[in-house]
Amino acid sequence: MTATTGVTTATGLADRVLGGWLGRIAGNMLGKPVEQGEVWTRARIDRYLRAANALPLTDYLPEPPTEEDERALRPEWRSCVRGRVHGSCRDDDVDYAILGLHLLETHGFGFSTEQVGDLWLLRLPYLQTFTAERAAYRNLANGLRPPLTATYDNPYQEWIGALIRADVHGWVSPGAPRRAAALARKDAVLSHTGNGVYGAMWAAALVAAAFTAATAREAVDEALAVVPASSRLARTVRRVTSLHESGLPWEDTLATLEEETAGLGWIHTVPNAAVITAGLLY
């Protein structure tokens, strides 16, 4: 299930897919101890790393430097900090990548949104879902069908859940960002609307474009082409590219983005897409 790409050998393609999978797990493990944005603000993480003499950060988080920090970390931290990582903790970010692969292996690229929902009910424990996914799961169990599963009693429709489910659609569409976006959209509309769906489409396209793009900026531009240009997600990503082009330093860019997306919350798709873009460009 691959598209024609600039990756010239099967070995090269497999290596890049493996890199995407390992990167997904490594990034998840890196952030998991502090995955509580209202507690672990950027300023607090900076203080933590300074207290542990771990700046610039070039590895997983160090063990907590104080008892207060230890109490504030997620309980899984002992399996996610430097020197203690031996594989991946269970996490919904990783669950959905595996579930998405199972979906594609079972139904192929022609899968339907209804089949995504059926697979959730069959393979995904309810208590391992959160926010928009839990609302959609509850709606499925109560007999609702898409798109009502995304809109009924679901205040999380533009949060980041669909975006974190999107990687696999990029991995199976190397060099084909529009196909990746189309697959991600069918998955996303089970639980999300608006920028929540656009974020999934953008993320899948970004992964797909990364296989063949010459630069990170080229991949970002290709991914932008699959979502409405007037959407807040697209406008925010373009804002990040303009800040980068202007030569604004990394810290100032993050501060600007934090100010301009204030009020959306740390789990909303738009500020997360902004930080992803900044991380790629800087």
GROMACS .gro file of C-alpha atoms in nm:
model
  282
    1MET     CA    1   0.000   0.000   0.000
    2THR     CA    2   0.242   0.265  -0.115
    3ALA     CA    3   0.239   0.545  -0.369
    4THR     CA    4   0.512   0.620  -0.620
    5THR     CA    5   0.760   0.840  -0.440
    6GLY     CA    6   1.111   0.976  -0.448
    7VAL     CA    7   1.218   0.697  -0.211
    8THR     CA    8   1.397   0.475  -0.458
    9THR     CA    9   1.419   0.143  -0.272
   10ALA     CA   10   1.190  -0.067  -0.059
   11THR     CA   11   1.459  -0.065   0.209
   12GLY     CA   12   1.473   0.313   0.208
   13LEU     CA   13   1.096   0.340   0.235
   14ALA     CA   14   1.080   0.087   0.517
   15ASP     CA   15   1.352   0.275   0.704
   16ARG     CA   16   1.158   0.600   0.681
   17VAL     CA   17   0.834   0.438   0.797
   18LEU     CA   18   1.024   0.282   1.087
   19GLY     CA   19   1.169   0.624   1.164
   20GLY     CA   20   0.820   0.769   1.176
   21TRP     CA   21   0.699   0.496   1.409
   22LEU     CA   22   0.999   0.525   1.642
   23GLY     CA   23   0.971   0.903   1.635
   24ARG     CA   24   0.606   0.881   1.733
   25ILE     CA   25   0.691   0.661   2.032
   26ALA     CA   26   1.001   0.857   2.135
   27GLY     CA   27   0.818   1.189   2.120
   28ASN     CA   28   0.531   1.046   2.318
   29MET     CA   29   0.763   0.912   2.587
   30LEU     CA   30   0.949   1.243   2.601
   31GLY     CA   31   0.638   1.443   2.677
   32LYS     CA   32   0.429   1.194   2.873
   33PRO     CA   33   0.560   1.278   3.224
   34VAL     CA   34   0.447   1.640   3.180
   35GLU     CA   35   0.132   1.581   2.973
   36GLN     CA   36  -0.085   1.809   3.181
   37GLY     CA   37  -0.065   2.149   3.024
   38GLU     CA   38  -0.249   2.345   3.291
   39VAL     CA   39   0.014   2.229   3.542
   40TRP     CA   40   0.323   2.190   3.325
   41THR     CA   41   0.338   2.522   3.149
   42ARG     CA   42   0.633   2.610   2.929
   43ALA     CA   43   0.777   2.822   3.211
   44ARG     CA   44   0.749   2.541   3.465
   45ILE     CA   45   0.910   2.287   3.232
   46ASP     CA   46   1.194   2.533   3.178
   47ARG     CA   47   1.244   2.566   3.555
   48TYR     CA   48   1.239   2.187   3.593
   49LEU     CA   49   1.507   2.142   3.328
   50ARG     CA   50   1.723   2.420   3.470
   51ALA     CA   51   1.702   2.271   3.818
   52ALA     CA   52   1.811   1.936   3.673
   53ASN     CA   53   2.090   2.100   3.470
   54ALA     CA   54   1.931   1.956   3.155
   55LEU     CA   55   1.926   2.252   2.917
   56PRO     CA   56   1.954   2.232   2.627
   57LEU     CA   57   1.746   1.915   2.635
   58THR     CA   58   1.913   1.644   2.424
   59ASP     CA   59   1.758   1.332   2.578
   60TYR     CA   60   1.446   1.224   2.766
   61LEU     CA   61   1.345   1.425   3.071
   62PRO     CA   62   1.575   1.374   3.369
   63GLU     CA   63   1.436   1.237   3.692
   64PRO     CA   64   1.253   1.500   3.899
   65PRO     CA   65   1.495   1.729   4.081
   66THR     CA   66   1.256   1.793   4.372
   67GLU     CA   67   0.981   1.608   4.559
   68GLU     CA   68   0.736   1.876   4.453
   69ASP     CA   69   0.817   1.810   4.088
   70GLU     CA   70   0.784   1.435   4.142
   71ARG     CA   71   0.434   1.477   4.285
   72ALA     CA   72   0.330   1.689   3.986
   73LEU     CA   73   0.447   1.444   3.720
   74ARG     CA   74   0.215   1.186   3.570
   75PRO     CA   75   0.234   0.851   3.753
   76GLU     CA   76   0.397   0.683   3.450
   77TRP     CA   77   0.706   0.904   3.478
   78ARG     CA   78   0.923   0.623   3.616
   79SER     CA   79   0.904   0.447   3.278
   80CYS     CA   80   0.950   0.762   3.070
   81VAL     CA   81   1.252   0.948   3.209
   82ARG     CA   82   1.616   0.931   3.114
   83GLY     CA   83   1.777   0.595   3.188
   84ARG     CA   84   1.444   0.420   3.250
   85VAL     CA   85   1.300   0.393   2.900
   86HIS     CA   86   1.265   0.030   2.792
   87GLY     CA   87   1.004   0.040   2.520
   88SER     CA   88   0.682   0.239   2.517
   89CYS     CA   89   0.431   0.302   2.792
   90ARG     CA   90   0.073   0.233   2.694
   91ASP     CA   91  -0.077   0.557   2.567
   92ASP     CA   92  -0.374   0.653   2.352
   93ASP     CA   93  -0.142   0.828   2.104
   94VAL     CA   94   0.025   0.493   2.035
   95ASP     CA   95  -0.299   0.295   2.060
   96TYR     CA   96  -0.453   0.484   1.769
   97ALA     CA   97  -0.153   0.429   1.544
   98ILE     CA   98  -0.184   0.053   1.596
   99LEU     CA   99  -0.562   0.064   1.563
  100GLY     CA  100  -0.533   0.266   1.242
  101LEU     CA  101  -0.294   0.012   1.096
  102HIS     CA  102  -0.537  -0.267   1.186
  103LEU     CA  103  -0.815  -0.070   1.017
  104LEU     CA  104  -0.614  -0.039   0.695
  105GLU     CA  105  -0.505  -0.403   0.700
  106THR     CA  106  -0.867  -0.511   0.747
  107HIS     CA  107  -1.051  -0.277   0.510
  108GLY     CA  108  -0.785  -0.118   0.289
  109PHE     CA  109  -0.791   0.243   0.171
  110GLY     CA  110  -1.164   0.217   0.102
  111PHE     CA  111  -1.260   0.199   0.469
  112SER     CA  112  -1.562   0.397   0.584
  113THR     CA  113  -1.611   0.615   0.890
  114GLU     CA  114  -1.868   0.364   1.012
  115GLN     CA  115  -1.601   0.092   0.999
  116VAL     CA  116  -1.372   0.310   1.212
  117GLY     CA  117  -1.649   0.327   1.471
  118ASP     CA  118  -1.714  -0.046   1.456
  119LEU     CA  119  -1.345  -0.113   1.515
  120TRP     CA  120  -1.339   0.118   1.817
  121LEU     CA  121  -1.628  -0.070   1.976
  122LEU     CA  122  -1.461  -0.403   1.906
  123ARG     CA  123  -1.098  -0.327   1.993
  124LEU     CA  124  -1.076  -0.007   2.201
  125PRO     CA  125  -1.167  -0.005   2.573
  126TYR     CA  126  -1.397   0.284   2.662
  127LEU     CA  127  -1.183   0.392   2.957
  128GLN     CA  128  -0.880   0.426   2.728
  129THR     CA  129  -1.057   0.701   2.533
  130PHE     CA  130  -1.063   1.069   2.628
  131THR     CA  131  -1.239   1.395   2.537
  132ALA     CA  132  -1.379   1.385   2.180
  133GLU     CA  133  -1.307   1.015   2.137
  134ARG     CA  134  -1.495   0.927   2.455
  135ALA     CA  135  -1.791   1.141   2.349
  136ALA     CA  136  -1.796   0.973   2.007
  137TYR     CA  137  -1.759   0.627   2.164
  138ARG     CA  138  -2.052   0.696   2.397
  139ASN     CA  139  -2.259   0.812   2.102
  140LEU     CA  140  -2.170   0.498   1.907
  141ALA     CA  141  -2.270   0.277   2.200
  142ASN     CA  142  -2.602   0.464   2.218
  143GLY     CA  143  -2.672   0.387   1.854
  144LEU     CA  144  -2.579   0.715   1.686
  145ARG     CA  145  -2.400   0.706   1.351
  146PRO     CA  146  -2.154   0.949   1.193
  147PRO     CA  147  -2.160   1.246   1.166
  148LEU     CA  148  -2.384   1.271   1.475
  149THR     CA  149  -2.120   1.081   1.671
  150ALA     CA  150  -1.898   1.388   1.639
  151THR     CA  151  -2.155   1.659   1.706
  152TYR     CA  152  -2.391   1.528   1.974
  153ASP     CA  153  -2.295   1.626   2.330
  154ASN     CA  154  -1.930   1.670   2.233
  155PRO     CA  155  -1.764   1.996   2.342
  156TYR     CA  156  -1.422   1.870   2.224
  157GLN     CA  157  -1.482   1.871   1.849
  158GLU     CA  158  -1.175   2.081   1.767
  159TRP     CA  159  -0.938   1.926   2.019
  160ILE     CA  160  -0.629   1.732   1.918
  161GLY     CA  161  -0.755   1.372   1.923
  162ALA     CA  162  -0.806   1.334   1.549
  163LEU     CA  163  -0.463   1.484   1.479
  164ILE     CA  164  -0.290   1.227   1.698
  165ARG     CA  165  -0.468   0.950   1.506
  166ALA     CA  166  -0.342   1.075   1.169
  167ASP     CA  167   0.020   0.957   1.150
  168VAL     CA  168  -0.056   0.614   1.009
  169HIS     CA  169  -0.242   0.763   0.714
  170GLY     CA  170   0.074   0.952   0.623
  171TRP     CA  171   0.298   0.649   0.668
  172VAL     CA  172   0.094   0.450   0.416
  173SER     CA  173   0.080   0.740   0.168
  174PRO     CA  174   0.446   0.834   0.114
  175GLY     CA  175   0.470   1.124  -0.127
  176ALA     CA  176   0.089   1.140  -0.160
  177PRO     CA  177  -0.030   1.406   0.086
  178ARG     CA  178  -0.376   1.443  -0.067
  179ARG     CA  179  -0.447   1.073  -0.029
  180ALA     CA  180  -0.319   1.083   0.328
  181ALA     CA  181  -0.550   1.376   0.403
  182ALA     CA  182  -0.849   1.197   0.251
  183LEU     CA  183  -0.786   0.890   0.466
  184ALA     CA  184  -0.740   1.101   0.779
  185ARG     CA  185  -1.062   1.288   0.710
  186LYS     CA  186  -1.266   0.967   0.701
  187ASP     CA  187  -1.117   0.873   1.037
  188ALA     CA  188  -1.148   1.218   1.193
  189VAL     CA  189  -1.515   1.293   1.121
  190LEU     CA  190  -1.617   1.012   1.356
  191SER     CA  191  -1.531   1.237   1.650
  192HIS     CA  192  -1.434   1.585   1.528
  193THR     CA  193  -1.546   1.879   1.317
  194GLY     CA  194  -1.391   2.198   1.178
  195ASN     CA  195  -1.030   2.258   1.277
  196GLY     CA  196  -1.029   1.923   1.455
  197VAL     CA  197  -1.073   1.753   1.118
  198TYR     CA  198  -0.845   1.996   0.934
  199GLY     CA  199  -0.570   1.925   1.187
  200ALA     CA  200  -0.588   1.553   1.116
  201MET     CA  201  -0.582   1.612   0.741
  202TRP     CA  202  -0.289   1.851   0.775
  203ALA     CA  203  -0.089   1.618   1.000
  204ALA     CA  204  -0.139   1.316   0.772
  205ALA     CA  205  -0.043   1.522   0.468
  206LEU     CA  206   0.262   1.657   0.651
  207VAL     CA  207   0.386   1.305   0.726
  208ALA     CA  208   0.320   1.193   0.368
  209ALA     CA  209   0.498   1.497   0.223
  210ALA     CA  210   0.799   1.444   0.449
  211PHE     CA  211   0.892   1.130   0.255
  212THR     CA  212   0.973   1.329  -0.058
  213ALA     CA  213   0.998   1.699   0.035
  214ALA     CA  214   1.342   1.855   0.006
  215THR     CA  215   1.298   2.065   0.322
  216ALA     CA  216   1.074   2.088   0.626
  217ARG     CA  217   0.927   2.410   0.488
  218GLU     CA  218   0.835   2.236   0.163
  219ALA     CA  219   0.653   1.964   0.358
  220VAL     CA  220   0.466   2.227   0.562
  221ASP     CA  221   0.360   2.408   0.245
  222GLU     CA  222   0.241   2.085   0.081
  223ALA     CA  223   0.039   1.997   0.389
  224LEU     CA  224  -0.124   2.340   0.397
  225ALA     CA  225  -0.261   2.280   0.048
  226VAL     CA  226  -0.502   2.010   0.171
  227VAL     CA  227  -0.698   2.227   0.418
  228PRO     CA  228  -0.913   2.537   0.360
  229ALA     CA  229  -0.688   2.841   0.336
  230SER     CA  230  -0.932   3.048   0.541
  231SER     CA  231  -0.945   2.804   0.833
  232ARG     CA  232  -0.791   2.912   1.160
  233LEU     CA  233  -0.555   2.617   1.142
  234ALA     CA  234  -0.418   2.723   0.804
  235ARG     CA  235  -0.393   3.087   0.909
  236THR     CA  236  -0.204   2.991   1.224
  237VAL     CA  237   0.041   2.766   1.039
  238ARG     CA  238   0.106   3.045   0.789
  239ARG     CA  239   0.164   3.280   1.081
  240VAL     CA  240   0.434   3.048   1.214
  241THR     CA  241   0.607   3.036   0.876
  242SER     CA  242   0.604   3.416   0.858
  243LEU     CA  243   0.753   3.449   1.207
  244HIS     CA  244   1.027   3.207   1.110
  245GLU     CA  245   1.097   3.393   0.787
  246SER     CA  246   1.124   3.719   0.980
  247GLY     CA  247   1.412   3.579   1.185
  248LEU     CA  248   1.226   3.597   1.515
  249PRO     CA  249   1.409   3.382   1.774
  250TRP     CA  250   1.260   3.052   1.886
  251GLU     CA  251   1.160   3.165   2.235
  252ASP     CA  252   0.996   3.483   2.103
  253THR     CA  253   0.807   3.282   1.842
  254LEU     CA  254   0.668   3.049   2.108
  255ALA     CA  255   0.568   3.346   2.324
  256THR     CA  256   0.394   3.512   2.029
  257LEU     CA  257   0.205   3.196   1.939
  258GLU     CA  258   0.104   3.139   2.300
  259GLU     CA  259  -0.038   3.490   2.315
  260GLU     CA  260  -0.217   3.466   1.981
  261THR     CA  261  -0.382   3.131   2.060
  262ALA     CA  262  -0.465   3.215   2.421
  263GLY     CA  263  -0.805   3.089   2.528
  264LEU     CA  264  -0.807   2.780   2.309
  265GLY     CA  265  -0.650   2.553   2.570
  266TRP     CA  266  -0.350   2.325   2.551
  267ILE     CA  267  -0.542   2.032   2.398
  268HIS     CA  268  -0.693   2.233   2.111
  269THR     CA  269  -0.571   2.146   1.763
  270VAL     CA  270  -0.468   2.496   1.656
  271PRO     CA  271  -0.200   2.578   1.919
  272ASN     CA  272  -0.062   2.227   1.887
  273ALA     CA  273  -0.032   2.262   1.509
  274ALA     CA  274   0.145   2.593   1.567
  275VAL     CA  275   0.405   2.435   1.796
  276ILE     CA  276   0.452   2.138   1.561
  277THR     CA  277   0.519   2.378   1.275
  278ALA     CA  278   0.760   2.586   1.481
  279GLY     CA  279   0.946   2.275   1.591
  280LEU     CA  280   0.991   2.165   1.231
  281LEU     CA  281   1.105   2.501   1.100
  282TYR     CA  282   1.338   2.599   1.382
   0.00000   0.00000   0.00000
